[in-house]
CSV table of C-alpha atoms and ligand atoms in Angstrom, one decimal:
chain,number,residue,atom,x,y,z
A,1,MET,CA,23.3,215.1,2.6
A,2,PHE,CA,19.8,216.3,2.1
A,3,PRO,CA,18.9,218.2,5.5
A,4,GLY,CA,15.9,216.8,7.1
A,5,PRO,CA,13.3,218.5,8.6
A,6,LEU,CA,14.4,217.6,12.1
A,7,PRO,CA,16.8,220.8,12.4
A,8,THR,CA,14.4,222.9,11.2
A,9,ASN,CA,11.8,221.5,13.7
A,10,GLY,CA,14.1,221.5,16.4
A,11,PHE,CA,15.1,225.1,15.8
A,12,LEU,CA,11.4,225.9,15.4
A,13,ALA,CA,10.5,224.3,18.6
A,14,ALA,CA,13.3,226.1,20.2
A,15,ALA,CA,12.1,229.1,19.0
A,16,LEU,CA,8.2,228.5,20.1
A,17,GLY,CA,9.7,227.3,23.5
A,18,LEU,CA,11.5,230.4,23.9
A,19,LEU,CA,8.2,232.3,22.8
A,20,LEU,CA,5.9,230.2,24.9
A,21,THR,CA,8.6,230.7,27.8
A,22,HIS,CA,8.2,234.4,27.4
A,23,MET,CA,4.5,234.3,27.0
A,24,SER,CA,4.2,232.7,30.1
A,25,CYS,CA,6.3,235.1,32.0
A,26,SER,CA,4.7,238.0,30.8
A,27,SER,CA,1.2,236.8,31.6
A,28,LEU,CA,2.3,235.3,34.6
A,29,ALA,CA,2.3,238.8,36.5
A,30,VAL,CA,-1.6,238.9,35.2
A,31,GLN,CA,-2.5,235.3,35.9
A,32,ASP,CA,-0.7,235.3,39.7
A,33,ILE,CA,-3.9,237.7,40.7
A,34,PRO,CA,-6.1,235.8,42.9
A,35,PRO,CA,-9.6,235.3,40.8
A,36,ILE,CA,-11.6,236.7,43.8
A,37,ALA,CA,-9.4,240.0,43.6
A,38,ALA,CA,-12.1,242.1,42.3
A,39,TYR,CA,-14.3,241.4,45.2
A,40,PHE,CA,-12.5,243.1,48.0
A,41,GLY,CA,-15.2,246.1,48.7
A,42,THR,CA,-13.1,248.8,50.0
A,43,LYS,CA,-10.1,246.7,50.5
A,44,THR,CA,-9.8,246.2,46.5
A,45,ARG,CA,-6.7,247.9,44.8
A,46,TYR,CA,-7.0,250.3,42.3
A,47,GLU,CA,-5.7,247.9,39.6
A,48,GLU,CA,-8.7,245.9,39.5
A,49,VAL,CA,-10.9,248.9,38.8
A,50,ASN,CA,-8.2,249.8,35.7
A,51,PRO,CA,-6.9,246.8,34.7
A,52,HIS,CA,-4.7,248.8,32.3
A,53,LEU,CA,-2.6,250.1,34.6
A,54,LEU,CA,-1.0,246.5,35.3
A,55,ARG,CA,0.7,246.8,31.9
A,56,ASP,CA,1.8,250.4,32.2
A,57,ALA,CA,0.9,252.4,35.9
A,58,LEU,CA,1.5,255.9,34.2
A,59,SER,CA,-0.6,255.2,31.0
A,60,VAL,CA,-3.4,257.9,30.5
A,61,ARG,CA,-6.3,257.9,28.3
A,62,PRO,CA,-7.2,261.6,27.1
A,63,SER,CA,-10.3,260.7,25.4
A,64,VAL,CA,-11.6,260.3,29.1
A,65,LEU,CA,-12.0,264.2,28.9
A,66,LYS,CA,-15.4,265.2,26.9
A,67,PRO,CA,-16.1,268.6,26.5
A,68,PRO,CA,-17.9,269.1,23.3
A,69,SER,CA,-15.4,269.2,20.6
A,70,ALA,CA,-16.7,272.0,18.5
A,71,GLU,CA,-16.9,274.2,21.3
A,72,ARG,CA,-13.3,274.6,21.9
A,73,CYS,CA,-13.1,274.1,25.8
A,74,SER,CA,-9.9,274.4,27.7
A,75,PRO,CA,-9.7,272.6,31.4
A,76,VAL,CA,-9.6,275.9,33.9
A,77,HIS,CA,-9.9,273.9,37.2
A,78,LEU,CA,-9.4,270.6,38.7
A,79,THR,CA,-10.6,269.4,42.0
A,80,ALA,CA,-10.0,266.0,43.1
A,81,VAL,CA,-11.3,264.4,46.2
A,82,ILE,CA,-8.9,261.5,46.7
A,83,ARG,CA,-8.9,258.3,49.0
A,84,HIS,CA,-6.0,257.3,50.7
A,85,GLY,CA,-3.7,254.3,48.8
A,86,SER,CA,-3.6,250.7,50.3
A,87,ARG,CA,-2.7,250.7,54.1
A,88,TYR,CA,-1.9,248.0,56.7
A,89,PRO,CA,-4.7,246.4,58.6
A,90,THR,CA,-6.4,248.4,61.3
A,91,VAL,CA,-5.6,247.0,65.0
A,92,LYS,CA,-9.1,245.1,64.8
A,93,ASN,CA,-8.3,243.4,62.0
A,94,ILE,CA,-4.8,242.4,63.0
A,95,ARG,CA,-5.9,241.0,66.0
A,96,ARG,CA,-8.5,238.7,64.0
A,97,ILE,CA,-5.9,237.7,61.5
A,98,GLN,CA,-3.7,236.4,64.7
A,99,LYS,CA,-6.4,234.6,66.0
A,100,LEU,CA,-7.4,232.9,62.5
A,101,SER,CA,-3.6,232.0,61.8
A,102,GLU,CA,-3.8,230.2,65.4
A,103,LEU,CA,-6.7,228.4,64.9
A,104,VAL,CA,-5.7,227.1,61.5
A,105,ARG,CA,-2.1,226.2,62.7
A,106,LYS,CA,-3.5,224.3,65.8
A,107,GLU,CA,-7.0,223.0,65.1
A,108,ALA,CA,-7.2,222.6,61.0
A,109,SER,CA,-6.5,218.8,59.7
A,110,ARG,CA,-3.2,218.9,58.1
A,111,GLY,CA,-3.5,219.4,54.4
A,112,SER,CA,-2.8,217.3,51.6
A,113,GLU,CA,-3.0,220.5,49.3
A,114,ARG,CA,-0.1,222.7,48.5
A,115,TRP,CA,-2.1,226.0,49.9
A,116,LEU,CA,-3.2,224.2,53.5
A,117,GLN,CA,0.6,223.0,53.9
A,118,ASP,CA,1.8,226.5,53.1
A,119,VAL,CA,-1.0,228.2,55.3
A,120,GLN,CA,-0.1,226.0,58.0
A,121,THR,CA,3.9,225.5,57.9
A,122,GLN,CA,5.0,228.5,55.8
A,123,TRP,CA,3.0,231.3,56.2
A,124,GLU,CA,3.2,233.8,59.7
A,125,THR,CA,1.5,236.3,60.5
A,126,TRP,CA,3.9,239.5,59.9
A,127,TYR,CA,1.2,242.0,61.0
A,128,THR,CA,2.0,244.2,64.1
A,129,GLU,CA,-0.5,246.5,65.9
A,130,ASP,CA,1.5,249.3,65.5
A,131,MET,CA,0.8,249.2,62.0
A,132,ASP,CA,-2.8,250.4,62.4
A,133,GLY,CA,-3.9,251.3,59.3
A,134,GLN,CA,-1.0,253.2,58.2
A,135,LEU,CA,-0.3,253.7,54.8
A,136,VAL,CA,2.3,251.5,52.9
A,137,ALA,CA,4.6,251.8,50.5
A,138,LYS,CA,2.3,250.5,47.7
A,139,GLY,CA,-0.1,252.9,49.1
A,140,ARG,CA,2.2,256.0,48.5
A,141,GLU,CA,3.0,254.4,44.9
A,142,ASP,CA,-0.7,254.6,44.3
A,143,LEU,CA,-1.0,257.9,44.9
A,144,ARG,CA,2.4,259.2,43.1
A,145,GLN,CA,1.2,257.5,40.4
A,146,LEU,CA,-1.8,258.9,40.1
A,147,ALA,CA,-0.4,262.2,40.5
A,148,ARG,CA,1.6,261.5,37.3
A,149,ARG,CA,-1.5,260.8,35.3
A,150,LEU,CA,-3.5,263.5,36.3
A,151,ALA,CA,-0.4,265.8,35.5
A,152,VAL,CA,-0.4,264.2,32.3
A,153,LEU,CA,-4.1,264.9,31.7
A,154,PHE,CA,-4.1,268.3,33.2
A,155,PRO,CA,-1.0,269.9,32.1
A,156,SER,CA,-1.9,273.1,32.5
A,157,LEU,CA,-3.6,273.0,35.8
A,158,LEU,CA,-0.9,270.8,37.8
A,159,SER,CA,1.8,272.4,35.9
A,160,GLU,CA,5.1,273.2,37.0
A,161,GLU,CA,4.3,276.9,37.5
A,162,ASN,CA,1.4,276.5,39.3
A,163,LEU,CA,3.2,273.7,41.5
A,164,ARG,CA,6.2,276.4,42.1
A,165,ARG,CA,4.1,279.3,42.9
A,166,GLY,CA,2.3,277.4,45.4
A,167,ARG,CA,-1.0,277.7,43.6
A,168,ILE,CA,-2.4,274.2,44.0
A,169,SER,CA,-4.0,273.7,47.2
A,170,PHE,CA,-3.9,270.5,49.2
A,171,LEU,CA,-6.0,269.6,51.8
A,172,SER,CA,-6.0,266.2,53.9
A,173,SER,CA,-8.0,264.3,56.7
A,174,SER,CA,-5.6,264.5,59.7
A,175,LYS,CA,-5.2,260.4,59.8
A,176,HIS,CA,-1.8,259.6,58.9
A,177,ARG,CA,-2.5,257.4,55.9
A,178,CYS,CA,-4.5,260.7,54.3
A,179,VAL,CA,-1.2,262.5,55.4
A,180,SER,CA,0.9,260.3,53.9
A,181,SER,CA,-1.0,260.1,50.9
A,182,VAL,CA,-1.2,264.1,50.3
A,183,GLU,CA,2.6,264.2,50.2
A,184,ALA,CA,2.8,261.1,48.2
A,185,PHE,CA,0.6,263.0,45.6
A,186,GLN,CA,3.2,265.9,45.8
A,187,GLU,CA,6.0,263.6,45.5
A,188,GLY,CA,4.3,262.4,42.4
A,189,LEU,CA,4.4,266.0,40.9
A,190,ARG,CA,7.6,266.7,42.0
A,191,GLN,CA,9.1,263.5,40.0
A,192,HIS,CA,6.9,264.6,36.8
A,193,TRP,CA,8.3,268.2,36.6
A,194,ASP,CA,11.6,267.3,37.7
A,195,ALA,CA,11.1,269.8,40.5
A,196,HIS,CA,12.4,268.3,43.8
A,197,ASP,CA,13.2,271.5,45.2
A,198,VAL,CA,9.6,272.5,45.7
A,199,GLU,CA,8.3,272.6,49.4
A,200,TYR,CA,5.8,270.2,50.6
A,201,SER,CA,2.8,272.0,52.1
A,202,HIS,CA,-0.9,270.9,53.0
A,203,GLY,CA,-3.5,272.0,55.3
A,204,VAL,CA,-5.6,269.5,57.6
A,205,ASP,CA,-9.1,270.0,57.6
A,206,ASP,CA,-11.4,267.3,59.3
A,207,GLN,CA,-14.6,269.7,59.3
A,208,LEU,CA,-14.5,268.6,55.7
A,209,MET,CA,-12.4,265.4,55.1
A,210,ARG,CA,-13.9,264.0,58.2
A,211,PHE,CA,-17.4,265.5,58.5
A,212,PHE,CA,-19.0,262.2,59.4
A,213,GLU,CA,-17.4,262.4,62.7
A,214,HIS,CA,-19.1,266.2,63.3
A,215,CYS,CA,-22.5,265.7,62.6
A,216,ARG,CA,-24.3,264.6,65.7
A,217,GLY,CA,-27.5,263.5,63.9
A,218,TYR,CA,-25.5,260.7,61.8
A,219,VAL,CA,-23.0,260.0,65.0
A,220,GLU,CA,-26.3,259.4,67.1
A,221,GLY,CA,-28.8,258.2,64.0
A,222,VAL,CA,-26.4,255.6,62.5
A,223,GLU,CA,-23.2,255.1,63.9
A,224,LYS,CA,-24.4,254.6,67.5
A,225,ASN,CA,-27.7,253.1,66.5
A,226,ARG,CA,-27.8,249.7,67.1
A,227,THR,CA,-30.6,249.0,64.8
A,228,ALA,CA,-29.2,251.1,61.8
A,229,LEU,CA,-27.0,248.2,60.5
A,230,LEU,CA,-29.9,245.6,60.8
A,231,GLU,CA,-29.6,243.9,57.5
A,232,VAL,CA,-25.7,243.5,57.7
A,233,GLU,CA,-26.4,241.5,61.0
A,234,LYS,CA,-28.9,239.5,59.7
A,235,PHE,CA,-26.9,238.6,56.3
A,236,LYS,CA,-23.6,238.1,58.2
A,237,HIS,CA,-25.5,235.1,60.0
A,238,GLY,CA,-28.2,234.3,57.1
A,239,GLU,CA,-27.9,231.5,54.6
A,240,GLU,CA,-25.1,233.0,52.1
A,241,MET,CA,-22.8,233.5,54.6
A,242,GLU,CA,-23.6,230.2,56.6
A,243,GLY,CA,-22.7,228.6,53.3
A,244,VAL,CA,-19.4,230.5,52.8
A,245,ARG,CA,-18.6,229.3,56.4
A,246,ARG,CA,-19.4,225.9,56.0
A,247,ARG,CA,-17.5,225.6,52.6
A,248,MET,CA,-14.4,227.2,54.6
A,249,ALA,CA,-14.3,225.0,57.6
A,250,GLU,CA,-14.5,221.9,55.3
A,251,ARG,CA,-11.6,223.1,53.0
A,252,LEU,CA,-9.6,223.6,56.5
A,253,GLY,CA,-10.7,220.3,58.0
A,254,LEU,CA,-12.1,222.4,61.0
A,255,PRO,CA,-15.1,221.8,62.6
A,256,HIS,CA,-17.9,224.2,61.5
A,257,HIS,CA,-18.5,225.7,65.2
A,258,ARG,CA,-14.6,226.8,65.3
A,259,LEU,CA,-15.2,229.3,62.3
A,260,THR,CA,-16.9,232.3,63.6
A,261,PRO,CA,-18.4,234.9,60.6
A,262,ASP,CA,-16.0,237.5,61.7
A,263,LEU,CA,-12.9,234.9,61.1
A,264,VAL,CA,-14.4,233.9,57.9
A,265,GLU,CA,-14.3,237.4,56.6
A,266,ALA,CA,-10.5,238.1,58.5
A,267,ALA,CA,-9.2,235.2,56.0
A,268,PHE,CA,-11.3,237.1,53.1
A,269,PHE,CA,-9.4,240.2,53.9
A,270,LEU,CA,-5.9,238.4,54.9
A,271,CYS,CA,-6.1,237.5,51.1
A,272,SER,CA,-6.8,240.9,50.3
A,273,TYR,CA,-3.8,242.6,52.1
A,274,GLU,CA,-1.5,240.1,51.1
A,275,LEU,CA,-2.2,241.0,47.6
A,276,SER,CA,-2.5,245.1,48.2
A,277,ILE,CA,0.2,245.4,50.4
A,278,LYS,CA,2.9,242.9,48.7
A,279,SER,CA,1.4,242.4,45.4
A,280,LEU,CA,1.4,238.6,46.4
A,281,HIS,CA,-1.0,235.6,45.6
A,282,SER,CA,-1.3,234.3,49.3
A,283,PRO,CA,-2.5,230.7,50.0
A,284,TRP,CA,-5.2,232.0,52.1
A,285,CYS,CA,-7.1,233.2,49.1
A,286,PHE,CA,-7.9,229.2,47.9
A,287,LEU,CA,-10.4,229.1,50.7
A,288,PHE,CA,-12.9,231.0,48.7
A,289,ASP,CA,-13.7,230.7,45.4
A,290,GLU,CA,-15.6,233.3,43.1
A,291,SER,CA,-19.2,232.7,44.3
A,292,ASP,CA,-17.9,232.7,47.8
A,293,ALA,CA,-16.3,236.1,47.0
A,294,LYS,CA,-19.5,237.4,45.9
A,295,VAL,CA,-21.4,236.7,49.1
A,296,LEU,CA,-18.6,238.4,50.8
A,297,GLU,CA,-18.4,241.6,48.7
A,298,TYR,CA,-22.4,241.8,49.1
A,299,LYS,CA,-21.7,242.0,53.0
A,300,SER,CA,-19.3,244.6,52.7
A,301,ASP,CA,-21.5,246.8,50.2
A,302,LEU,CA,-24.5,246.1,52.7
A,303,LYS,CA,-22.5,247.7,55.9
A,304,GLN,CA,-21.0,250.7,53.1
A,305,TYR,CA,-24.8,251.3,52.0
A,306,TRP,CA,-26.7,251.3,55.4
A,307,LYS,CA,-23.7,253.3,57.3
A,308,ARG,CA,-22.3,255.6,54.2
A,309,SER,CA,-25.0,255.9,51.5
A,310,HIS,CA,-28.1,255.9,50.7
A,311,GLY,CA,-29.7,253.9,53.6
A,312,HIS,CA,-29.4,256.8,55.8
A,313,VAL,CA,-30.5,260.1,54.3
A,314,ILE,CA,-28.2,261.8,57.4
A,315,SER,CA,-25.4,260.0,56.2
A,316,SER,CA,-25.2,261.9,52.6
A,317,LEU,CA,-26.0,265.3,54.4
A,318,SER,CA,-23.1,265.1,56.6
A,319,SER,CA,-21.2,265.6,53.5
A,320,CYS,CA,-22.9,269.2,53.0
A,321,PRO,CA,-19.8,271.1,54.2
A,322,LEU,CA,-17.7,269.3,51.5
A,323,PHE,CA,-20.8,269.8,48.7
A,324,HIS,CA,-20.6,273.2,49.5
A,325,HIS,CA,-16.8,273.8,49.6
A,326,VAL,CA,-16.6,272.2,46.1
A,327,PHE,CA,-19.0,273.9,44.5
A,328,ARG,CA,-17.8,277.2,46.0
A,329,THR,CA,-14.3,276.5,44.8
A,330,LEU,CA,-16.3,275.8,41.2
A,331,ASP,CA,-18.0,279.0,41.4
A,332,LYS,CA,-14.9,280.8,42.0
A,333,ALA,CA,-12.9,279.2,39.2
A,334,GLY,CA,-15.7,279.6,36.9
A,335,ARG,CA,-15.8,283.1,37.0
A,336,PRO,CA,-14.9,285.4,34.1
A,337,ARG,CA,-11.2,285.6,33.6
A,338,ARG,CA,-11.1,289.2,34.1
A,339,LEU,CA,-12.6,289.1,37.3
A,340,VAL,CA,-10.1,286.5,38.8
A,341,THR,CA,-8.1,287.7,41.5
A,342,SER,CA,-4.5,286.5,42.4
A,343,GLN,CA,-6.3,284.0,45.0
A,344,GLU,CA,-6.9,282.0,41.5
A,345,THR,CA,-6.7,277.9,42.3
A,346,PRO,CA,-6.1,275.7,39.1
A,347,ALA,CA,-6.4,272.6,41.3
A,348,SER,CA,-7.8,271.5,44.9
A,349,ILE,CA,-6.3,268.3,46.1
A,350,LEU,CA,-8.7,267.0,49.0
A,351,VAL,CA,-7.5,263.4,50.3
A,352,GLY,CA,-9.6,261.5,52.3
A,353,HIS,CA,-11.3,258.1,53.2
A,354,ALA,CA,-13.9,255.8,51.7
A,355,GLU,CA,-16.1,257.3,54.1
A,356,THR,CA,-15.5,260.9,52.7
A,357,LEU,CA,-16.3,259.7,49.1
A,358,LEU,CA,-19.2,257.5,49.8
A,359,PRO,CA,-21.6,260.0,51.4
A,360,LEU,CA,-20.8,262.9,48.5
A,361,LEU,CA,-21.6,260.4,45.8
A,362,SER,CA,-24.7,259.2,47.5
A,363,LEU,CA,-25.8,263.2,48.0
A,364,LEU,CA,-25.0,263.7,44.4
A,365,GLY,CA,-27.7,260.6,43.7
A,366,PHE,CA,-24.8,258.5,42.0
A,367,TYR,CA,-25.4,254.4,42.8
A,368,LYS,CA,-28.8,254.6,43.4
A,369,ASP,CA,-30.5,251.4,42.8
A,370,GLN,CA,-34.5,251.3,42.3
A,371,THR,CA,-34.4,248.1,45.1
A,372,PRO,CA,-32.2,248.8,48.2
A,373,PRO,CA,-30.0,246.0,49.1
A,374,THR,CA,-31.1,243.8,51.9
A,375,ALA,CA,-30.4,240.6,53.7
A,376,SER,CA,-32.9,238.9,52.0
A,377,ASN,CA,-32.7,240.1,48.1
A,378,TYR,CA,-29.1,239.0,47.8
A,379,HIS,CA,-30.3,236.9,44.6
A,380,SER,CA,-31.7,240.1,42.9
A,381,GLN,CA,-29.0,242.0,43.2
A,382,HIS,CA,-26.1,240.6,41.0
A,383,GLY,CA,-26.8,243.6,38.7
A,384,ARG,CA,-26.6,246.5,41.3
A,385,SER,CA,-25.0,249.5,40.9
A,386,PHE,CA,-23.5,249.9,44.3
A,387,ARG,CA,-20.4,247.8,44.3
A,388,THR,CA,-17.9,249.5,46.4
A,389,SER,CA,-15.2,247.2,45.0
A,390,GLN,CA,-15.7,249.7,41.6
A,391,ILE,CA,-16.2,252.8,43.4
A,392,VAL,CA,-14.0,252.8,46.5
A,393,PRO,CA,-10.9,250.7,46.1
A,394,TYR,CA,-7.7,252.3,47.5
A,395,ALA,CA,-6.4,255.7,46.1
A,396,ALA,CA,-10.5,256.0,44.6
A,397,ASN,CA,-11.2,259.4,43.3
A,398,LEU,CA,-13.4,262.2,42.2
A,399,LEU,CA,-12.5,264.4,39.5
A,400,PHE,CA,-14.5,267.5,39.0
A,401,VAL,CA,-13.3,269.1,35.8
A,402,LEU,CA,-13.9,272.6,34.9
A,403,TYR,CA,-13.7,273.8,31.2
A,404,ASP,CA,-14.2,277.0,29.9
A,405,CYS,CA,-16.3,276.7,26.5
A,406,GLN,CA,-17.7,279.1,24.3
A,407,ARG,CA,-21.0,278.9,25.9
A,408,GLY,CA,-19.7,279.2,29.3
A,409,PRO,CA,-18.6,276.9,31.7
A,410,ARG,CA,-18.9,273.2,31.6
A,411,LEU,CA,-18.3,270.4,34.4
A,412,GLN,CA,-17.2,267.0,33.7
A,413,LEU,CA,-17.0,264.6,36.6
A,414,LEU,CA,-14.8,261.2,36.5
A,415,ILE,CA,-14.9,258.7,39.0
A,416,ASN,CA,-11.4,256.4,39.2
A,417,GLU,CA,-10.5,257.9,36.1
A,418,SER,CA,-13.5,257.2,34.1
A,419,PRO,CA,-16.5,259.6,32.9
A,420,VAL,CA,-19.7,259.3,34.5
A,421,ARG,CA,-22.9,261.4,33.7
A,422,PHE,CA,-24.5,263.8,36.7
A,423,PRO,CA,-27.8,262.1,37.4
A,424,GLY,CA,-30.4,264.0,36.5
A,425,LEU,CA,-28.1,265.4,33.6
A,426,GLU,CA,-27.4,262.2,31.6
A,427,LEU,CA,-27.5,263.7,28.1
A,428,GLU,CA,-24.2,265.3,28.2
A,429,ASP,CA,-20.6,264.3,29.5
A,430,ALA,CA,-19.8,267.7,30.2
A,431,PRO,CA,-23.2,269.9,30.6
A,432,LEU,CA,-23.0,273.6,30.9
A,433,TYR,CA,-22.0,274.3,34.6
A,434,ARG,CA,-25.2,276.5,35.2
A,435,ASP,CA,-27.5,273.3,34.5
A,436,VAL,CA,-25.2,271.5,37.0
A,437,ARG,CA,-26.3,274.4,39.2
A,438,ALA,CA,-30.1,274.2,38.4
A,439,THR,CA,-30.0,270.2,39.3
A,440,PHE,CA,-28.7,270.7,42.2
A,441,ARG,CA,-30.2,273.8,43.2
A,442,HIS,CA,-32.0,272.0,46.3
A,443,LEU,CA,-28.6,271.2,47.5
A,444,LEU,CA,-26.8,274.7,46.7
A,445,ASP,CA,-29.7,276.4,48.6
A,446,GLY,CA,-30.0,274.2,51.4
A,447,CYS,CA,-27.9,271.2,52.5
A,448,ASP,CA,-27.1,273.2,55.7
A,449,PHE,CA,-24.7,271.3,58.2
A,450,HIS,CA,-25.9,272.8,60.9
A,451,SER,CA,-29.6,272.4,60.8
A,452,GLU,CA,-29.2,269.0,59.3
A,453,CYS,CA,-26.8,267.7,61.7
A,454,GLU,CA,-27.7,269.3,65.1
A,455,GLY,CA,-31.6,269.3,64.6
A,456,ARG,CA,-33.7,266.8,65.9
A,457,THR,CA,-31.8,263.5,66.1
A,458,GLY,CA,-33.6,260.2,65.8
A,459,GLY,CA,-36.3,261.4,63.3
A,460,ARG,CA,-34.3,260.3,60.2
A,461,GLY,CA,-35.2,256.9,59.4
A,462,PRO,CA,-34.5,254.6,56.6
A,463,ASN,CA,-34.4,256.6,53.3
A,464,THR,CA,-37.6,256.3,51.7
A,465,GLU,CA,-38.5,259.4,50.0
A,466,LEU,CA,-35.6,261.1,48.6
B,1,NAG,C1,-31.8,253.6,64.2
B,1,NAG,O1,-32.0,253.0,62.8
B,1,NAG,C2,-33.4,252.4,62.5
B,1,NAG,C3,-33.4,252.1,61.5
B,1,NAG,O2,-32.5,252.9,60.1
B,1,NAG,C4,-33.9,253.9,62.4
B,1,NAG,O3,-35.7,253.6,62.1
B,1,NAG,C5,-34.3,254.7,64.0
B,1,NAG,O4,-35.1,255.9,63.9
B,1,NAG,C6,-33.0,255.1,64.4
B,1,NAG,N1,-32.8,255.4,65.6
B,1,NAG,C7,-32.1,256.7,65.6
B,1,NAG,C8,-32.0,256.9,67.6
B,1,NAG,O5,-31.9,257.4,65.2
């Protein structure tokens, strides 16, 4: 018999079916990320900033290193300022999460939608107060993988020999999550070089990594100043946040007044924690659409802007000790080879917080938009550069790469493994180090922690002149 078209079609259909199954499986991982995941501010995963890592967490793009090709440059030093990896919520947020879940279980209307049923009957609080901000397994993985990528990117600096000889310096903030992170980073290097016998070692330095606590002018002028975050308070009770709250109450069938802005935020954070800790698309995420998430992201950005960034000059100035530490290290590393002593440090790994990175970036002049974000200009801020989701996700990092080049040392900065240009030196990816020094001359000659932080307090109001 003449074979009809059916078997062929059947075969094709089966093959196509297989293919489709395969495709939907492999894209499932991608689809299963909540559409609001890129708006979690400082609670954003590093993968949302570098989505190619979702496909291959160890993939490295050597093209991000951009010294001028004509000058035959080689990297001679790396200073990395790194934020700790994914962590548990702190006690304050764990309590809010508990309150929220109780409220929803007891008072929300029985949902017909699947996610609402899940939230009410399936989901149980598994967060306990002793978790308080500690690094989670995923956070350790964040730092291990970052270390392995950097070892591929800078094989001569993060080399096996440098690791074995203890030439790489490791400094951390005293907080548990940072100490765990600096250990995980070393674990990554040991894995990369298959050097499991190398001892762990790190120093703890809070003057350097938690400078904000030690700067009296900052503590009194911003941290304890009830009016310093006025814009955040206004926005919290403003019309955009009210809209998010109303929509969330409607989705839950809750009386509007039962939801406070703090509980709205707790639900948003809960979605972020379930994703960053367990890689789960939590049913809580369905409480928000993308425009709600943008409003909540803006609220976090406002807080960081007025607390840790350009909002108050003293916030950036409090990072002067770290600024000087980085440039002293670079100065030493950039000296002509023959003068270099045995104390040479090919790499310096500094692990701290979002609160460590943001002031330093602000001091260097990054992410300073023409118009400051306020409670009343949300709608004109869509194009702002100050987006903490992009700048300080978990495991965020600033990489200062010093090259030895024919015309002298050059410096390149990468933020979260992407090249950026120094404000004021936008013509080159890796300008001459002496030009960088000239650009930051005012800080190199000043930026004195003692006079900035211990001097007159209360006089430094909102940043209008710098
Ligand atoms: C508190 O912050 C406000 C607003 O930024 C500022 O005007 C004021 O000077 C600050 N007060 C103190 C004591 O620093």
